[in-house]
């Protein structure tokens, strides 16, 4: 099993450009998540999907959109990138969202917006 | 609201030293508590977890006890190694269908 995979690993954008970060999991998990990680700010939840067909805003959703394409895939889109979106983005999945379910994380995408 | 507070880092220790990373929480109800670890250049992975008061989670020599009376879940290891250098995140999961709440992370550097 590959677990959680993310593409690309690294991306440089200019302000105003758009891009989609891809995430896929092969563990048949119901719930998926997008986080961003910034120095001193820890891990902040952008959007999550409790199950296929549903998405919800997290702590910092502004400037992002998501699509739960199917049970395996959960993409994050930046429509008009800004320097404040320079960050490391992590996708994660879990079998369910509640209780003791473990979240499994991808390796991350480093995004630099100039 | 529900939140997790961790001690600020970075924490620098010599090999074989004793480690404590403090974590306290605020939550309604009875949350499950977790420690995740992030090694350099990687995503987070679960280190240990506990579901109720007085439960002790343990893994790879690390331990943490769920203390309801002090709302704490401090991470400890008796003898750290260079390979333990990483960022450690405390997290809680509230009852119901809601995502994990993470602390800001504590960076640990272990020097030989």
Tab-separated table of C-alpha atoms in Angstrom:
chain	number	residue	atom	x	y	z
A	1	UNK	CA	0.000	0.000	0.000
A	2	UNK	CA	1.231	3.477	-0.871
A	3	UNK	CA	-0.857	5.067	1.903
A	4	UNK	CA	-1.490	8.764	1.241
A	5	UNK	CA	0.191	10.245	-1.816
A	6	UNK	CA	0.428	13.916	-2.767
A	7	UNK	CA	1.462	15.645	-5.967
A	8	UNK	CA	3.404	17.721	-6.663
A	9	UNK	CA	6.143	17.583	-4.022
A	10	UNK	CA	7.235	21.135	-4.681
A	11	UNK	CA	5.757	24.039	-6.656
A	12	UNK	CA	6.623	27.673	-7.304
A	13	UNK	CA	3.807	29.996	-8.369
A	14	UNK	CA	3.539	33.649	-9.172
A	15	UNK	CA	0.937	35.766	-7.412
A	16	UNK	CA	-2.420	35.341	-9.121
A	17	UNK	CA	-1.694	31.963	-10.694
A	18	UNK	CA	-3.900	28.996	-9.936
A	19	UNK	CA	-3.065	25.399	-9.178
A	20	UNK	CA	-4.537	22.198	-7.792
A	21	UNK	CA	-2.856	20.016	-5.212
A	22	UNK	CA	-3.721	16.368	-5.629
A	23	UNK	CA	-4.157	13.809	-2.867
A	24	UNK	CA	-5.067	10.129	-3.038
A	25	UNK	CA	-5.305	7.346	-0.465
A	26	UNK	CA	-5.496	3.608	-1.023
A	27	UNK	CA	-6.706	2.581	2.436
A	28	UNK	CA	-10.446	2.813	1.677
A	29	UNK	CA	-10.782	5.589	4.253
A	30	UNK	CA	-13.968	7.604	4.517
A	31	UNK	CA	-12.531	10.861	5.866
A	32	UNK	CA	-9.905	13.109	4.284
A	33	UNK	CA	-8.294	16.407	5.311
A	34	UNK	CA	-6.157	19.257	4.057
A	35	UNK	CA	-3.796	21.102	6.433
A	36	UNK	CA	-1.232	23.802	6.076
A	37	UNK	CA	1.878	24.013	8.231
A	38	UNK	CA	3.654	27.306	8.883
A	39	UNK	CA	6.513	28.090	11.289
A	40	UNK	CA	5.189	28.973	14.727
A	41	UNK	CA	1.588	28.267	13.712
A	42	UNK	CA	1.553	24.512	13.908
A	43	UNK	CA	-0.890	22.594	11.777
A	44	UNK	CA	-4.074	24.352	10.660
A	45	UNK	CA	-7.041	22.616	9.073
A	46	UNK	CA	-8.143	24.108	5.751
A	47	UNK	CA	-10.972	21.809	4.657
A	48	UNK	CA	-12.097	18.309	5.432
A	49	UNK	CA	-14.395	15.677	4.013
A	50	UNK	CA	-16.075	13.399	6.530
A	51	UNK	CA	-17.266	11.063	3.783
A	52	UNK	CA	-17.504	10.866	0.016
A	53	UNK	CA	-19.787	13.610	-1.255
A	54	UNK	CA	-19.351	15.971	1.708
A	55	UNK	CA	-16.876	18.764	2.408
A	56	UNK	CA	-16.644	21.257	5.260
A	57	UNK	CA	-14.577	24.303	6.095
A	58	UNK	CA	-11.862	24.087	8.674
A	59	UNK	CA	-9.995	26.810	10.514
A	60	UNK	CA	-8.474	28.649	7.502
A	61	UNK	CA	-10.576	28.028	4.342
A	62	UNK	CA	-10.319	31.465	2.711
A	63	UNK	CA	-8.590	31.398	-0.662
A	64	UNK	CA	-9.046	27.659	-1.138
A	65	UNK	CA	-11.563	25.276	-2.639
A	66	UNK	CA	-11.735	21.507	-2.437
A	67	UNK	CA	-13.232	18.634	-4.371
A	68	UNK	CA	-13.839	15.141	-3.067
A	69	UNK	CA	-13.617	13.527	-6.477
A	70	UNK	CA	-14.353	10.015	-5.215
A	71	UNK	CA	-13.606	8.008	-2.097
A	72	UNK	CA	-9.864	7.915	-2.902
A	73	UNK	CA	-9.148	11.450	-4.030
A	74	UNK	CA	-9.408	14.860	-2.383
A	75	UNK	CA	-7.977	17.863	-4.212
A	76	UNK	CA	-7.197	21.370	-2.990
A	77	UNK	CA	-7.377	24.303	-5.390
A	78	UNK	CA	-5.866	27.756	-5.122
A	79	UNK	CA	-7.743	29.948	-7.605
A	80	UNK	CA	-5.525	33.029	-7.290
A	81	UNK	CA	-2.397	32.350	-5.285
A	82	UNK	CA	-1.084	34.932	-2.809
A	83	UNK	CA	2.289	35.096	-1.010
A	84	UNK	CA	0.440	34.398	2.261
A	85	UNK	CA	-0.328	30.934	0.886
A	86	UNK	CA	3.345	30.013	0.865
A	87	UNK	CA	3.353	26.988	3.127
A	88	UNK	CA	3.712	23.237	3.366
A	89	UNK	CA	0.432	21.472	2.635
A	90	UNK	CA	-0.431	18.086	4.055
A	91	UNK	CA	-3.235	15.783	3.087
A	92	UNK	CA	-4.416	13.155	5.569
A	93	UNK	CA	-7.038	10.436	5.782
A	94	UNK	CA	-8.721	8.325	8.440
A	95	UNK	CA	-11.207	5.492	8.385
A	96	UNK	CA	-13.690	7.622	10.267
A	97	UNK	CA	-13.411	11.038	11.921
A	98	UNK	CA	-14.506	10.179	15.426
A	99	UNK	CA	-12.980	8.537	18.451
A	100	UNK	CA	-9.609	6.825	18.271
A	101	UNK	CA	-9.261	6.745	14.512
A	102	UNK	CA	-5.675	7.365	13.415
A	103	UNK	CA	-4.975	9.969	10.781
A	104	UNK	CA	-2.467	8.994	8.110
A	105	UNK	CA	-0.545	11.837	6.514
A	106	UNK	CA	0.998	12.275	3.103
A	107	UNK	CA	4.577	13.526	2.633
A	108	UNK	CA	3.497	17.116	1.955
A	109	UNK	CA	3.652	19.670	-0.860
A	110	UNK	CA	5.944	22.670	-0.454
A	111	UNK	CA	4.402	25.695	-2.147
A	112	UNK	CA	6.209	28.972	-2.718
A	113	UNK	CA	4.198	31.924	-4.012
A	114	UNK	CA	6.268	34.812	-5.320
B	1	UNK	CA	-13.688	25.936	22.990
B	2	UNK	CA	-11.615	22.828	22.527
B	3	UNK	CA	-7.881	23.438	22.385
B	4	UNK	CA	-4.473	21.984	23.094
B	5	UNK	CA	-1.523	23.889	24.555
B	6	UNK	CA	2.007	22.541	24.254
B	7	UNK	CA	5.234	23.791	25.727
B	8	UNK	CA	7.123	26.035	23.346
B	9	UNK	CA	10.289	24.742	21.817
B	10	UNK	CA	12.785	24.168	20.643
B	11	UNK	CA	13.934	21.631	23.191
B	12	UNK	CA	17.570	20.593	22.932
B	13	UNK	CA	18.805	17.572	24.863
B	14	UNK	CA	21.902	15.426	24.972
B	15	UNK	CA	21.605	11.772	24.037
B	16	UNK	CA	20.301	9.595	26.908
B	17	UNK	CA	18.684	12.554	28.693
B	18	UNK	CA	15.152	12.381	30.079
B	19	UNK	CA	12.456	14.031	27.983
B	20	UNK	CA	9.216	15.682	29.028
B	21	UNK	CA	7.041	17.645	26.631
B	22	UNK	CA	4.064	19.211	28.366
B	23	UNK	CA	0.582	19.178	26.893
B	24	UNK	CA	-2.607	20.475	28.495
B	25	UNK	CA	-6.043	20.582	26.970
B	26	UNK	CA	-9.396	22.312	27.228
B	27	UNK	CA	-12.402	20.349	26.064
B	28	UNK	CA	-16.036	19.676	26.712
B	29	UNK	CA	-16.885	16.071	27.358
B	30	UNK	CA	-14.252	13.358	27.338
B	31	UNK	CA	-11.834	13.668	24.448
B	32	UNK	CA	-9.415	11.087	23.144
B	33	UNK	CA	-5.795	12.288	23.297
B	34	UNK	CA	-2.932	11.679	20.881
B	35	UNK	CA	0.716	12.378	20.286
B	36	UNK	CA	1.875	12.595	16.667
B	37	UNK	CA	5.496	12.881	15.531
B	38	UNK	CA	6.896	14.526	12.406
B	39	UNK	CA	10.404	13.519	11.347
B	40	UNK	CA	12.334	15.943	9.106
B	41	UNK	CA	10.887	16.166	5.614
B	42	UNK	CA	7.954	13.867	6.354
B	43	UNK	CA	4.277	14.004	7.244
B	44	UNK	CA	2.968	13.363	10.739
B	45	UNK	CA	2.536	9.857	12.074
B	46	UNK	CA	0.773	8.598	15.161
B	47	UNK	CA	3.082	7.962	18.120
B	48	UNK	CA	0.586	6.988	20.836
B	49	UNK	CA	-2.950	7.580	22.051
B	50	UNK	CA	-5.281	7.263	25.070
B	51	UNK	CA	-9.018	7.261	25.289
B	52	UNK	CA	-9.947	7.738	28.942
B	53	UNK	CA	-8.703	9.014	32.274
B	54	UNK	CA	-5.634	7.213	33.684
B	55	UNK	CA	-4.998	5.393	30.389
B	56	UNK	CA	-1.319	5.254	29.472
B	57	UNK	CA	-0.321	5.256	25.820
B	58	UNK	CA	3.131	3.959	24.948
B	59	UNK	CA	5.252	3.324	21.864
B	60	UNK	CA	8.976	3.300	20.966
B	61	UNK	CA	9.918	4.055	24.593
B	62	UNK	CA	7.617	7.087	24.763
B	63	UNK	CA	4.771	7.242	27.288
B	64	UNK	CA	1.933	9.615	28.112
B	65	UNK	CA	-0.781	9.301	30.774
B	66	UNK	CA	-4.258	10.827	30.394
B	67	UNK	CA	-4.711	12.944	33.541
B	68	UNK	CA	-8.262	14.232	33.799
B	69	UNK	CA	-7.704	16.046	37.102
B	70	UNK	CA	-4.935	18.208	35.597
B	71	UNK	CA	-6.258	18.060	31.986
B	72	UNK	CA	-2.821	16.975	30.838
B	73	UNK	CA	-1.178	14.402	28.561
B	74	UNK	CA	2.559	14.986	28.954
B	75	UNK	CA	4.942	13.030	26.724
B	76	UNK	CA	7.932	11.364	28.390
B	77	UNK	CA	10.883	9.226	27.407
B	78	UNK	CA	13.545	7.982	29.766
B	79	UNK	CA	16.530	8.107	27.415
B	80	UNK	CA	16.345	10.000	24.131
B	81	UNK	CA	18.352	9.168	21.029
B	82	UNK	CA	19.526	11.323	18.149
B	83	UNK	CA	16.917	9.575	16.001
B	84	UNK	CA	14.156	11.042	18.224
B	85	UNK	CA	14.872	14.512	16.820
B	86	UNK	CA	11.543	15.590	15.377
B	87	UNK	CA	8.514	17.823	15.939
B	88	UNK	CA	5.950	16.431	18.385
B	89	UNK	CA	2.273	17.366	18.241
B	90	UNK	CA	-0.310	16.833	20.942
B	91	UNK	CA	-3.897	16.461	19.680
B	92	UNK	CA	-7.398	15.767	20.906
B	93	UNK	CA	-10.495	14.331	19.311
B	94	UNK	CA	-13.811	15.522	20.641
B	95	UNK	CA	-16.820	13.227	20.864
B	96	UNK	CA	-18.903	13.291	17.731
B	97	UNK	CA	-17.935	13.580	14.103
B	98	UNK	CA	-15.366	16.382	14.249
B	99	UNK	CA	-11.722	16.631	13.182
B	100	UNK	CA	-8.673	16.395	15.428
B	101	UNK	CA	-7.479	19.566	17.156
B	102	UNK	CA	-3.670	19.860	17.077
B	103	UNK	CA	-1.300	21.806	19.279
B	104	UNK	CA	1.348	23.995	17.673
B	105	UNK	CA	4.080	21.368	17.959
B	106	UNK	CA	7.317	21.181	19.921
B	107	UNK	CA	10.614	20.742	18.112
B	108	UNK	CA	13.066	18.367	19.802
B	109	UNK	CA	16.742	18.249	18.886
B	110	UNK	CA	18.906	15.540	20.419
B	111	UNK	CA	22.662	15.983	20.153
B	112	UNK	CA	25.248	13.220	20.454
